[in-house]
Amino acid sequence: EIVMTQSPATLSVSPGERATLSCRASQSVSSNLAWYQQKPGQAPRLLIYGASTRATGIPARFSGSGSGTEFTLTISSLQSEDFAVYYCQQYNNWPGGFTFGPGTKVDIK
Amino acid sequence: EVQLVESGGGLVQPGGSLRLSCAASGFTFSSYAMSWVRQAPGKGLEWVSAISGSGGSTYYADSVKGRFTISRDNSKNTLYLQMNSLRAEDTAVYYCAKAKAAAGLVNAFDIWGQGTMVTVSS
């Protein structure tokens, strides 16, 4: 089973600042990596798939990079609506199943 | 509008059963693999089960294998999760999720339902 880790667990950022979130896989997942945003009481929302492709309707301030085992989600200038929990997910290890990271909470500094 | 709406959650005793449903609309349901993902209170996301577009292939997380059964009725645009032998650790919000691309299970999930809460407690 591929284990996903995320760092930091919590990231405190001021509005307008840049946020950089990391995700690591225990073995290569190629570019089969997605990022999701989840706000309290809501379902997750797909932000990035294929490690770097923004999903439909996602603002350009969200960008993804990386391949293999190391991935990054960058939010270039945090808006108030971006404070949420962010999860990475690998979908490369099939049929072994999909695995999510534990999440990074982005909160207001 | 592409939409997924779950139903069927509730309170059940340990060892009991429950069937969740997920009604899909706004896309060609039979063309897309579907999954169930759960989230225990205050915890992260856990993939539970997936099914191919035709329903001919099914997959399960080890934590639910042998207890849960995923199925779909493409004539009714509905996904199901039959949950048997429920345990306290199955308590969670259960989401259904659509694969982003047609024809394939190896995909991100681009559409999620609002979730249905399952509580296993005596």
JSON list of C-alpha atoms in Angstrom, two decimals:
[
{"chain": "A", "resi": 1, "resn": "GLU", "atom": "CA", "xyz": [0.00, 0.00, 0.00]},
{"chain": "A", "resi": 2, "resn": "ILE", "atom": "CA", "xyz": [1.24, 3.47, -0.86]},
{"chain": "A", "resi": 3, "resn": "VAL", "atom": "CA", "xyz": [1.36, 5.79, 2.15]},
{"chain": "A", "resi": 4, "resn": "MET", "atom": "CA", "xyz": [0.83, 9.50, 1.59]},
{"chain": "A", "resi": 5, "resn": "THR", "atom": "CA", "xyz": [2.23, 12.09, 3.99]},
{"chain": "A", "resi": 6, "resn": "GLN", "atom": "CA", "xyz": [1.58, 15.84, 4.03]},
{"chain": "A", "resi": 7, "resn": "SER", "atom": "CA", "xyz": [3.43, 18.69, 5.65]},
{"chain": "A", "resi": 8, "resn": "PRO", "atom": "CA", "xyz": [2.95, 20.80, 7.55]},
{"chain": "A", "resi": 9, "resn": "ALA", "atom": "CA", "xyz": [-0.10, 19.60, 9.44]},
{"chain": "A", "resi": 10, "resn": "THR", "atom": "CA", "xyz": [-1.16, 23.21, 9.95]},
{"chain": "A", "resi": 11, "resn": "LEU", "atom": "CA", "xyz": [-0.05, 26.28, 8.03]},
{"chain": "A", "resi": 12, "resn": "SER", "atom": "CA", "xyz": [-0.83, 29.74, 9.37]},
{"chain": "A", "resi": 13, "resn": "VAL", "atom": "CA", "xyz": [-0.83, 32.34, 6.63]},
{"chain": "A", "resi": 14, "resn": "SER", "atom": "CA", "xyz": [-1.95, 35.95, 6.31]},
{"chain": "A", "resi": 15, "resn": "PRO", "atom": "CA", "xyz": [-4.36, 36.90, 3.50]},
{"chain": "A", "resi": 16, "resn": "GLY", "atom": "CA", "xyz": [-2.43, 37.86, 0.40]},
{"chain": "A", "resi": 17, "resn": "GLU", "atom": "CA", "xyz": [0.57, 35.72, 1.31]},
{"chain": "A", "resi": 18, "resn": "ARG", "atom": "CA", "xyz": [1.81, 32.67, -0.55]},
{"chain": "A", "resi": 19, "resn": "ALA", "atom": "CA", "xyz": [1.16, 29.19, 0.83]},
{"chain": "A", "resi": 20, "resn": "THR", "atom": "CA", "xyz": [3.19, 26.12, -0.07]},
{"chain": "A", "resi": 21, "resn": "LEU", "atom": "CA", "xyz": [1.89, 22.68, 0.87]},
{"chain": "A", "resi": 22, "resn": "SER", "atom": "CA", "xyz": [3.85, 19.46, 0.47]},
{"chain": "A", "resi": 23, "resn": "CYS", "atom": "CA", "xyz": [2.78, 15.90, -0.23]},
{"chain": "A", "resi": 24, "resn": "ARG", "atom": "CA", "xyz": [5.02, 12.85, -0.33]},
{"chain": "A", "resi": 25, "resn": "ALA", "atom": "CA", "xyz": [4.31, 9.31, -1.51]},
{"chain": "A", "resi": 26, "resn": "SER", "atom": "CA", "xyz": [6.04, 6.24, -0.07]},
{"chain": "A", "resi": 27, "resn": "GLN", "atom": "CA", "xyz": [6.74, 5.07, -3.64]},
{"chain": "A", "resi": 28, "resn": "SER", "atom": "CA", "xyz": [6.41, 6.59, -7.06]},
{"chain": "A", "resi": 29, "resn": "VAL", "atom": "CA", "xyz": [2.89, 7.51, -8.18]},
{"chain": "A", "resi": 30, "resn": "SER", "atom": "CA", "xyz": [4.09, 9.06, -11.44]},
{"chain": "A", "resi": 31, "resn": "SER", "atom": "CA", "xyz": [1.85, 12.10, -12.02]},
{"chain": "A", "resi": 32, "resn": "ASN", "atom": "CA", "xyz": [-1.30, 10.38, -10.76]},
{"chain": "A", "resi": 33, "resn": "LEU", "atom": "CA", "xyz": [-1.77, 12.83, -7.92]},
{"chain": "A", "resi": 34, "resn": "ALA", "atom": "CA", "xyz": [-4.73, 15.03, -7.07]},
{"chain": "A", "resi": 35, "resn": "TRP", "atom": "CA", "xyz": [-5.32, 17.85, -4.60]},
{"chain": "A", "resi": 36, "resn": "TYR", "atom": "CA", "xyz": [-8.66, 18.55, -2.92]},
{"chain": "A", "resi": 37, "resn": "GLN", "atom": "CA", "xyz": [-9.93, 21.43, -0.81]},
{"chain": "A", "resi": 38, "resn": "GLN", "atom": "CA", "xyz": [-12.42, 20.82, 1.97]},
{"chain": "A", "resi": 39, "resn": "LYS", "atom": "CA", "xyz": [-14.20, 23.44, 4.03]},
{"chain": "A", "resi": 40, "resn": "PRO", "atom": "CA", "xyz": [-16.08, 22.63, 7.26]},
{"chain": "A", "resi": 41, "resn": "GLY", "atom": "CA", "xyz": [-19.36, 20.86, 6.63]},
{"chain": "A", "resi": 42, "resn": "GLN", "atom": "CA", "xyz": [-18.71, 20.57, 2.90]},
{"chain": "A", "resi": 43, "resn": "ALA", "atom": "CA", "xyz": [-17.65, 17.83, 0.54]},
{"chain": "A", "resi": 44, "resn": "PRO", "atom": "CA", "xyz": [-14.13, 17.90, -0.88]},
{"chain": "A", "resi": 45, "resn": "ARG", "atom": "CA", "xyz": [-13.60, 19.84, -4.11]},
{"chain": "A", "resi": 46, "resn": "LEU", "atom": "CA", "xyz": [-11.12, 18.79, -6.78]},
{"chain": "A", "resi": 47, "resn": "LEU", "atom": "CA", "xyz": [-8.46, 21.46, -7.33]},
{"chain": "A", "resi": 48, "resn": "ILE", "atom": "CA", "xyz": [-5.64, 19.75, -9.23]},
{"chain": "A", "resi": 49, "resn": "TYR", "atom": "CA", "xyz": [-5.31, 16.43, -11.05]},
{"chain": "A", "resi": 50, "resn": "GLY", "atom": "CA", "xyz": [-2.43, 14.88, -12.95]},
{"chain": "A", "resi": 51, "resn": "ALA", "atom": "CA", "xyz": [-0.20, 16.64, -10.39]},
{"chain": "A", "resi": 52, "resn": "SER", "atom": "CA", "xyz": [-0.39, 20.00, -12.18]},
{"chain": "A", "resi": 53, "resn": "THR", "atom": "CA", "xyz": [-3.64, 20.44, -14.13]},
{"chain": "A", "resi": 54, "resn": "ARG", "atom": "CA", "xyz": [-6.24, 22.73, -12.60]},
{"chain": "A", "resi": 55, "resn": "ALA", "atom": "CA", "xyz": [-9.76, 21.37, -12.51]},
{"chain": "A", "resi": 56, "resn": "THR", "atom": "CA", "xyz": [-12.60, 23.25, -14.17]},
{"chain": "A", "resi": 57, "resn": "GLY", "atom": "CA", "xyz": [-13.32, 26.58, -12.52]},
{"chain": "A", "resi": 58, "resn": "ILE", "atom": "CA", "xyz": [-10.30, 26.58, -10.23]},
{"chain": "A", "resi": 59, "resn": "PRO", "atom": "CA", "xyz": [-8.59, 29.98, -10.01]},
{"chain": "A", "resi": 60, "resn": "ALA", "atom": "CA", "xyz": [-5.10, 30.42, -11.43]},
{"chain": "A", "resi": 61, "resn": "ARG", "atom": "CA", "xyz": [-3.69, 31.22, -7.99]},
{"chain": "A", "resi": 62, "resn": "PHE", "atom": "CA", "xyz": [-3.75, 27.46, -7.32]},
{"chain": "A", "resi": 63, "resn": "SER", "atom": "CA", "xyz": [-0.90, 25.53, -8.92]},
{"chain": "A", "resi": 64, "resn": "GLY", "atom": "CA", "xyz": [0.48, 22.03, -8.54]},
{"chain": "A", "resi": 65, "resn": "SER", "atom": "CA", "xyz": [3.88, 20.60, -9.30]},
{"chain": "A", "resi": 66, "resn": "GLY", "atom": "CA", "xyz": [5.98, 17.50, -8.85]},
{"chain": "A", "resi": 67, "resn": "SER", "atom": "CA", "xyz": [6.12, 13.89, -9.99]},
{"chain": "A", "resi": 68, "resn": "GLY", "atom": "CA", "xyz": [7.21, 10.56, -8.63]},
{"chain": "A", "resi": 69, "resn": "THR", "atom": "CA", "xyz": [7.15, 10.92, -4.85]},
{"chain": "A", "resi": 70, "resn": "GLU", "atom": "CA", "xyz": [7.33, 14.66, -4.15]},
{"chain": "A", "resi": 71, "resn": "PHE", "atom": "CA", "xyz": [4.50, 17.09, -4.86]},
{"chain": "A", "resi": 72, "resn": "THR", "atom": "CA", "xyz": [3.64, 20.68, -4.03]},
{"chain": "A", "resi": 73, "resn": "LEU", "atom": "CA", "xyz": [0.45, 22.72, -4.01]},
{"chain": "A", "resi": 74, "resn": "THR", "atom": "CA", "xyz": [1.02, 26.45, -4.12]},
{"chain": "A", "resi": 75, "resn": "ILE", "atom": "CA", "xyz": [-1.57, 29.13, -3.47]},
{"chain": "A", "resi": 76, "resn": "SER", "atom": "CA", "xyz": [0.03, 32.28, -4.78]},
{"chain": "A", "resi": 77, "resn": "SER", "atom": "CA", "xyz": [-1.98, 34.88, -2.85]},
{"chain": "A", "resi": 78, "resn": "LEU", "atom": "CA", "xyz": [-4.33, 33.55, -0.21]},
{"chain": "A", "resi": 79, "resn": "GLN", "atom": "CA", "xyz": [-7.90, 34.80, -0.30]},
{"chain": "A", "resi": 80, "resn": "SER", "atom": "CA", "xyz": [-10.31, 34.54, 2.62]},
{"chain": "A", "resi": 81, "resn": "GLU", "atom": "CA", "xyz": [-12.17, 31.69, 0.90]},
{"chain": "A", "resi": 82, "resn": "ASP", "atom": "CA", "xyz": [-8.97, 29.60, 0.68]},
{"chain": "A", "resi": 83, "resn": "PHE", "atom": "CA", "xyz": [-8.75, 28.88, 4.39]},
{"chain": "A", "resi": 84, "resn": "ALA", "atom": "CA", "xyz": [-9.58, 25.18, 4.49]},
{"chain": "A", "resi": 85, "resn": "VAL", "atom": "CA", "xyz": [-8.08, 21.70, 4.73]},
{"chain": "A", "resi": 86, "resn": "TYR", "atom": "CA", "xyz": [-6.18, 20.41, 1.70]},
{"chain": "A", "resi": 87, "resn": "TYR", "atom": "CA", "xyz": [-5.73, 16.73, 0.90]},
{"chain": "A", "resi": 88, "resn": "CYS", "atom": "CA", "xyz": [-3.52, 15.04, -1.63]},
{"chain": "A", "resi": 89, "resn": "GLN", "atom": "CA", "xyz": [-4.54, 11.70, -3.15]},
{"chain": "A", "resi": 90, "resn": "GLN", "atom": "CA", "xyz": [-2.71, 9.17, -5.28]},
{"chain": "A", "resi": 91, "resn": "TYR", "atom": "CA", "xyz": [-4.56, 7.18, -7.91]},
{"chain": "A", "resi": 92, "resn": "ASN", "atom": "CA", "xyz": [-1.61, 5.37, -9.46]},
{"chain": "A", "resi": 93, "resn": "ASN", "atom": "CA", "xyz": [-1.54, 2.19, -7.40]},
{"chain": "A", "resi": 94, "resn": "TRP", "atom": "CA", "xyz": [-4.46, 0.42, -9.03]},
{"chain": "A", "resi": 95, "resn": "PRO", "atom": "CA", "xyz": [-6.11, -1.96, -8.17]},
{"chain": "A", "resi": 96, "resn": "GLY", "atom": "CA", "xyz": [-4.44, -1.42, -4.84]},
{"chain": "A", "resi": 97, "resn": "GLY", "atom": "CA", "xyz": [-6.84, 1.41, -4.12]},
{"chain": "A", "resi": 98, "resn": "PHE", "atom": "CA", "xyz": [-6.74, 5.15, -3.77]},
{"chain": "A", "resi": 99, "resn": "THR", "atom": "CA", "xyz": [-5.01, 6.70, -0.77]},
{"chain": "A", "resi": 100, "resn": "PHE", "atom": "CA", "xyz": [-5.29, 10.16, 0.69]},
{"chain": "A", "resi": 101, "resn": "GLY", "atom": "CA", "xyz": [-2.81, 12.11, 2.72]},
{"chain": "A", "resi": 102, "resn": "PRO", "atom": "CA", "xyz": [-3.77, 13.18, 6.26]},
{"chain": "A", "resi": 103, "resn": "GLY", "atom": "CA", "xyz": [-4.39, 16.77, 5.18]},
{"chain": "A", "resi": 104, "resn": "THR", "atom": "CA", "xyz": [-2.93, 20.23, 5.75]},
{"chain": "A", "resi": 105, "resn": "LYS", "atom": "CA", "xyz": [-5.08, 22.81, 7.47]},
{"chain": "A", "resi": 106, "resn": "VAL", "atom": "CA", "xyz": [-4.51, 26.34, 6.21]},
{"chain": "A", "resi": 107, "resn": "ASP", "atom": "CA", "xyz": [-5.68, 28.86, 8.76]},
{"chain": "A", "resi": 108, "resn": "ILE", "atom": "CA", "xyz": [-5.53, 32.58, 9.27]},
{"chain": "A", "resi": 109, "resn": "LYS", "atom": "CA", "xyz": [-2.39, 33.97, 10.87]},
{"chain": "B", "resi": 1, "resn": "GLU", "atom": "CA", "xyz": [-25.98, 20.42, -13.69]},
{"chain": "B", "resi": 2, "resn": "VAL", "atom": "CA", "xyz": [-23.86, 17.46, -12.69]},
{"chain": "B", "resi": 3, "resn": "GLN", "atom": "CA", "xyz": [-25.02, 16.29, -9.28]},
{"chain": "B", "resi": 4, "resn": "LEU", "atom": "CA", "xyz": [-24.72, 13.42, -6.83]},
{"chain": "B", "resi": 5, "resn": "VAL", "atom": "CA", "xyz": [-27.16, 13.04, -3.94]},
{"chain": "B", "resi": 6, "resn": "GLU", "atom": "CA", "xyz": [-26.60, 10.44, -1.25]},
{"chain": "B", "resi": 7, "resn": "SER", "atom": "CA", "xyz": [-29.24, 8.99, 1.04]},
{"chain": "B", "resi": 8, "resn": "GLY", "atom": "CA", "xyz": [-29.74, 6.09, 3.43]},
{"chain": "B", "resi": 9, "resn": "GLY", "atom": "CA", "xyz": [-27.53, 7.05, 6.32]},
{"chain": "B", "resi": 10, "resn": "GLY", "atom": "CA", "xyz": [-28.63, 6.82, 9.93]},
{"chain": "B", "resi": 11, "resn": "LEU", "atom": "CA", "xyz": [-28.08, 5.22, 13.31]},
{"chain": "B", "resi": 12, "resn": "VAL", "atom": "CA", "xyz": [-27.50, 1.46, 13.37]},
{"chain": "B", "resi": 13, "resn": "GLN", "atom": "CA", "xyz": [-26.39, -0.94, 16.07]},
{"chain": "B", "resi": 14, "resn": "PRO", "atom": "CA", "xyz": [-23.07, -2.79, 15.88]},
{"chain": "B", "resi": 15, "resn": "GLY", "atom": "CA", "xyz": [-23.49, -5.86, 13.71]},
{"chain": "B", "resi": 16, "resn": "GLY", "atom": "CA", "xyz": [-26.33, -4.28, 11.81]},
{"chain": "B", "resi": 17, "resn": "SER", "atom": "CA", "xyz": [-26.77, -3.42, 8.14]},
{"chain": "B", "resi": 18, "resn": "LEU", "atom": "CA", "xyz": [-27.49, -0.33, 6.09]},
{"chain": "B", "resi": 19, "resn": "ARG", "atom": "CA", "xyz": [-27.75, 0.43, 2.38]},
{"chain": "B", "resi": 20, "resn": "LEU", "atom": "CA", "xyz": [-26.62, 3.77, 1.02]},
{"chain": "B", "resi": 21, "resn": "SER", "atom": "CA", "xyz": [-27.78, 5.17, -2.30]},
{"chain": "B", "resi": 22, "resn": "CYS", "atom": "CA", "xyz": [-26.31, 7.85, -4.53]},
{"chain": "B", "resi": 23, "resn": "ALA", "atom": "CA", "xyz": [-28.53, 9.35, -7.23]},
{"chain": "B", "resi": 24, "resn": "ALA", "atom": "CA", "xyz": [-26.65, 10.80, -10.17]},
{"chain": "B", "resi": 25, "resn": "SER", "atom": "CA", "xyz": [-27.80, 13.38, -12.70]},
{"chain": "B", "resi": 26, "resn": "GLY", "atom": "CA", "xyz": [-26.40, 15.63, -15.40]},
{"chain": "B", "resi": 27, "resn": "PHE", "atom": "CA", "xyz": [-23.97, 13.16, -16.97]},
{"chain": "B", "resi": 28, "resn": "THR", "atom": "CA", "xyz": [-23.94, 9.76, -18.69]},
{"chain": "B", "resi": 29, "resn": "PHE", "atom": "CA", "xyz": [-23.78, 7.70, -15.53]},
{"chain": "B", "resi": 30, "resn": "SER", "atom": "CA", "xyz": [-22.88, 4.39, -17.14]},
{"chain": "B", "resi": 31, "resn": "SER", "atom": "CA", "xyz": [-19.73, 5.86, -18.70]},
{"chain": "B", "resi": 32, "resn": "TYR", "atom": "CA", "xyz": [-18.02, 6.64, -15.41]},
{"chain": "B", "resi": 33, "resn": "ALA", "atom": "CA", "xyz": [-16.51, 4.64, -12.61]},
{"chain": "B", "resi": 34, "resn": "MET", "atom": "CA", "xyz": [-17.79, 5.62, -9.19]},
{"chain": "B", "resi": 35, "resn": "SER", "atom": "CA", "xyz": [-16.41, 5.38, -5.68]},
{"chain": "B", "resi": 36, "resn": "TRP", "atom": "CA", "xyz": [-17.45, 5.67, -2.07]},
{"chain": "B", "resi": 37, "resn": "VAL", "atom": "CA", "xyz": [-15.20, 7.68, 0.24]},
{"chain": "B", "resi": 38, "resn": "ARG", "atom": "CA", "xyz": [-15.78, 8.11, 3.96]},
{"chain": "B", "resi": 39, "resn": "GLN", "atom": "CA", "xyz": [-14.68, 10.55, 6.63]},
{"chain": "B", "resi": 40, "resn": "ALA", "atom": "CA", "xyz": [-14.87, 9.73, 10.32]},
{"chain": "B", "resi": 41, "resn": "PRO", "atom": "CA", "xyz": [-15.74, 12.67, 12.59]},
{"chain": "B", "resi": 42, "resn": "GLY", "atom": "CA", "xyz": [-12.81, 15.06, 12.77]},
{"chain": "B", "resi": 43, "resn": "LYS", "atom": "CA", "xyz": [-10.63, 12.78, 10.62]},
{"chain": "B", "resi": 44, "resn": "GLY", "atom": "CA", "xyz": [-9.33, 12.61, 7.07]},
{"chain": "B", "resi": 45, "resn": "LEU", "atom": "CA", "xyz": [-10.64, 10.98, 3.91]},
{"chain": "B", "resi": 46, "resn": "GLU", "atom": "CA", "xyz": [-10.62, 7.20, 3.38]},
{"chain": "B", "resi": 47, "resn": "TRP", "atom": "CA", "xyz": [-11.46, 5.54, 0.06]},
{"chain": "B", "resi": 48, "resn": "VAL", "atom": "CA", "xyz": [-13.89, 2.67, 0.66]},
{"chain": "B", "resi": 49, "resn": "SER", "atom": "CA", "xyz": [-14.89, 1.09, -2.64]},
{"chain": "B", "resi": 50, "resn": "ALA", "atom": "CA", "xyz": [-15.01, 1.60, -6.40]},
{"chain": "B", "resi": 51, "resn": "ILE", "atom": "CA", "xyz": [-16.98, 0.17, -9.30]},
{"chain": "B", "resi": 52, "resn": "SER", "atom": "CA", "xyz": [-16.45, 0.33, -13.05]},
{"chain": "B", "resi": 53, "resn": "GLY", "atom": "CA", "xyz": [-18.95, 2.03, -15.33]},
{"chain": "B", "resi": 54, "resn": "SER", "atom": "CA", "xyz": [-20.49, -1.24, -16.41]},
{"chain": "B", "resi": 55, "resn": "GLY", "atom": "CA", "xyz": [-20.56, -2.57, -12.86]},
{"chain": "B", "resi": 56, "resn": "GLY", "atom": "CA", "xyz": [-18.52, -5.58, -13.90]},
{"chain": "B", "resi": 57, "resn": "SER", "atom": "CA", "xyz": [-15.51, -4.75, -11.74]},
{"chain": "B", "resi": 58, "resn": "THR", "atom": "CA", "xyz": [-15.54, -3.87, -8.06]},
{"chain": "B", "resi": 59, "resn": "TYR", "atom": "CA", "xyz": [-12.81, -3.01, -5.58]},
{"chain": "B", "resi": 60, "resn": "TYR", "atom": "CA", "xyz": [-12.68, -2.57, -1.82]},
{"chain": "B", "resi": 61, "resn": "ALA", "atom": "CA", "xyz": [-10.42, -1.21, 0.88]},
{"chain": "B", "resi": 62, "resn": "ASP", "atom": "CA", "xyz": [-9.12, -3.94, 3.17]},
{"chain": "B", "resi": 63, "resn": "SER", "atom": "CA", "xyz": [-11.01, -2.35, 6.07]},
{"chain": "B", "resi": 64, "resn": "VAL", "atom": "CA", "xyz": [-14.40, -3.18, 4.49]},
{"chain": "B", "resi": 65, "resn": "LYS", "atom": "CA", "xyz": [-13.65, -6.20, 2.30]},
{"chain": "B", "resi": 66, "resn": "GLY", "atom": "CA", "xyz": [-16.11, -9.00, 2.93]},
{"chain": "B", "resi": 67, "resn": "ARG", "atom": "CA", "xyz": [-18.57, -6.72, 4.74]},
{"chain": "B", "resi": 68, "resn": "PHE", "atom": "CA", "xyz": [-19.48, -4.04, 2.18]},
{"chain": "B", "resi": 69, "resn": "THR", "atom": "CA", "xyz": [-20.79, -4.51, -1.35]},
{"chain": "B", "resi": 70, "resn": "ILE", "atom": "CA", "xyz": [-20.80, -1.80, -4.01]},
{"chain": "B", "resi": 71, "resn": "SER", "atom": "CA", "xyz": [-23.23, -1.99, -6.92]},
{"chain": "B", "resi": 72, "resn": "ARG", "atom": "CA", "xyz": [-24.92, 0.23, -9.45]},
{"chain": "B", "resi": 73, "resn": "ASP", "atom": "CA", "xyz": [-28.13, 0.33, -11.50]},
{"chain": "B", "resi": 74, "resn": "ASN", "atom": "CA", "xyz": [-27.31, 2.22, -14.68]},
{"chain": "B", "resi": 75, "resn": "SER", "atom": "CA", "xyz": [-30.98, 2.22, -15.72]},
{"chain": "B", "resi": 76, "resn": "LYS", "atom": "CA", "xyz": [-31.74, 4.23, -12.57]},
{"chain": "B", "resi": 77, "resn": "ASN", "atom": "CA", "xyz": [-28.50, 6.28, -12.53]},
{"chain": "B", "resi": 78, "resn": "THR", "atom": "CA", "xyz": [-27.94, 5.12, -8.98]},
{"chain": "B", "resi": 79, "resn": "LEU", "atom": "CA", "xyz": [-24.95, 3.84, -7.03]},
{"chain": "B", "resi": 80, "resn": "TYR", "atom": "CA", "xyz": [-25.31, 1.72, -3.91]},
{"chain": "B", "resi": 81, "resn": "LEU", "atom": "CA", "xyz": [-23.27, 0.61, -0.93]},
{"chain": "B", "resi": 82, "resn": "GLN", "atom": "CA", "xyz": [-24.60, -2.33, 1.07]},
{"chain": "B", "resi": 83, "resn": "MET", "atom": "CA", "xyz": [-22.95, -2.31, 4.48]},
{"chain": "B", "resi": 84, "resn": "ASN", "atom": "CA", "xyz": [-23.18, -5.41, 6.68]},
{"chain": "B", "resi": 85, "resn": "SER", "atom": "CA", "xyz": [-21.62, -6.38, 10.01]},
{"chain": "B", "resi": 86, "resn": "LEU", "atom": "CA", "xyz": [-21.17, -2.73, 10.86]},
{"chain": "B", "resi": 87, "resn": "ARG", "atom": "CA", "xyz": [-18.68, -1.70, 13.51]},
{"chain": "B", "resi": 88, "resn": "ALA", "atom": "CA", "xyz": [-18.21, 1.44, 15.57]},
{"chain": "B", "resi": 89, "resn": "GLU", "atom": "CA", "xyz": [-15.20, 2.31, 13.44]},
{"chain": "B", "resi": 90, "resn": "ASP", "atom": "CA", "xyz": [-17.45, 2.50, 10.36]},
{"chain": "B", "resi": 91, "resn": "THR", "atom": "CA", "xyz": [-19.04, 5.65, 11.81]},
{"chain": "B", "resi": 92, "resn": "ALA", "atom": "CA", "xyz": [-18.42, 8.37, 9.24]},
{"chain": "B", "resi": 93, "resn": "VAL", "atom": "CA", "xyz": [-19.86, 10.63, 6.60]},
{"chain": "B", "resi": 94, "resn": "TYR", "atom": "CA", "xyz": [-20.04, 8.61, 3.40]},
{"chain": "B", "resi": 95, "resn": "TYR", "atom": "CA", "xyz": [-19.54, 10.43, 0.10]},
{"chain": "B", "resi": 96, "resn": "CYS", "atom": "CA", "xyz": [-20.08, 9.09, -3.38]},
{"chain": "B", "resi": 97, "resn": "ALA", "atom": "CA", "xyz": [-17.66, 10.45, -5.95]},
{"chain": "B", "resi": 98, "resn": "LYS", "atom": "CA", "xyz": [-17.43, 10.37, -9.73]},
{"chain": "B", "resi": 99, "resn": "ALA", "atom": "CA", "xyz": [-14.28, 9.53, -11.67]},
{"chain": "B", "resi": 100, "resn": "LYS", "atom": "CA", "xyz": [-13.11, 12.52, -13.65]},
{"chain": "B", "resi": 101, "resn": "ALA", "atom": "CA", "xyz": [-12.56, 10.79, -16.97]},
{"chain": "B", "resi": 102, "resn": "ALA", "atom": "CA", "xyz": [-14.78, 8.28, -18.70]},
{"chain": "B", "resi": 103, "resn": "ALA", "atom": "CA", "xyz": [-13.62, 4.72, -19.26]},
{"chain": "B", "resi": 104, "resn": "GLY", "atom": "CA", "xyz": [-11.23, 4.04, -16.42]},
{"chain": "B", "resi": 105, "resn": "LEU", "atom": "CA", "xyz": [-10.86, 3.67, -12.70]},
{"chain": "B", "resi": 106, "resn": "VAL", "atom": "CA", "xyz": [-7.48, 5.36, -12.48]},
{"chain": "B", "resi": 107, "resn": "ASN", "atom": "CA", "xyz": [-8.81, 8.85, -12.02]},
{"chain": "B", "resi": 108, "resn": "ALA", "atom": "CA", "xyz": [-9.23, 11.70, -9.64]},
{"chain": "B", "resi": 109, "resn": "PHE", "atom": "CA", "xyz": [-12.74, 12.38, -8.31]},
{"chain": "B", "resi": 110, "resn": "ASP", "atom": "CA", "xyz": [-14.22, 15.48, -9.87]},
{"chain": "B", "resi": 111, "resn": "ILE", "atom": "CA", "xyz": [-17.76, 15.46, -8.49]},
{"chain": "B", "resi": 112, "resn": "TRP", "atom": "CA", "xyz": [-18.74, 14.61, -4.92]},
{"chain": "B", "resi": 113, "resn": "GLY", "atom": "CA", "xyz": [-22.10, 14.29, -3.23]},
{"chain": "B", "resi": 114, "resn": "GLN", "atom": "CA", "xyz": [-22.94, 16.18, -0.04]},
{"chain": "B", "resi": 115, "resn": "GLY", "atom": "CA", "xyz": [-22.47, 13.05, 2.07]},
{"chain": "B", "resi": 116, "resn": "THR", "atom": "CA", "xyz": [-24.67, 10.96, 4.33]},
{"chain": "B", "resi": 117, "resn": "MET", "atom": "CA", "xyz": [-23.87, 10.26, 7.97]},
{"chain": "B", "resi": 118, "resn": "VAL", "atom": "CA", "xyz": [-23.67, 6.72, 9.25]},
{"chain": "B", "resi": 119, "resn": "THR", "atom": "CA", "xyz": [-23.46, 6.22, 13.00]},
{"chain": "B", "resi": 120, "resn": "VAL", "atom": "CA", "xyz": [-22.80, 2.76, 14.43]},
{"chain": "B", "resi": 121, "resn": "SER", "atom": "CA", "xyz": [-23.62, 2.72, 18.11]},
{"chain": "B", "resi": 122, "resn": "SER", "atom": "CA", "xyz": [-25.65, 0.79, 20.65]}
]
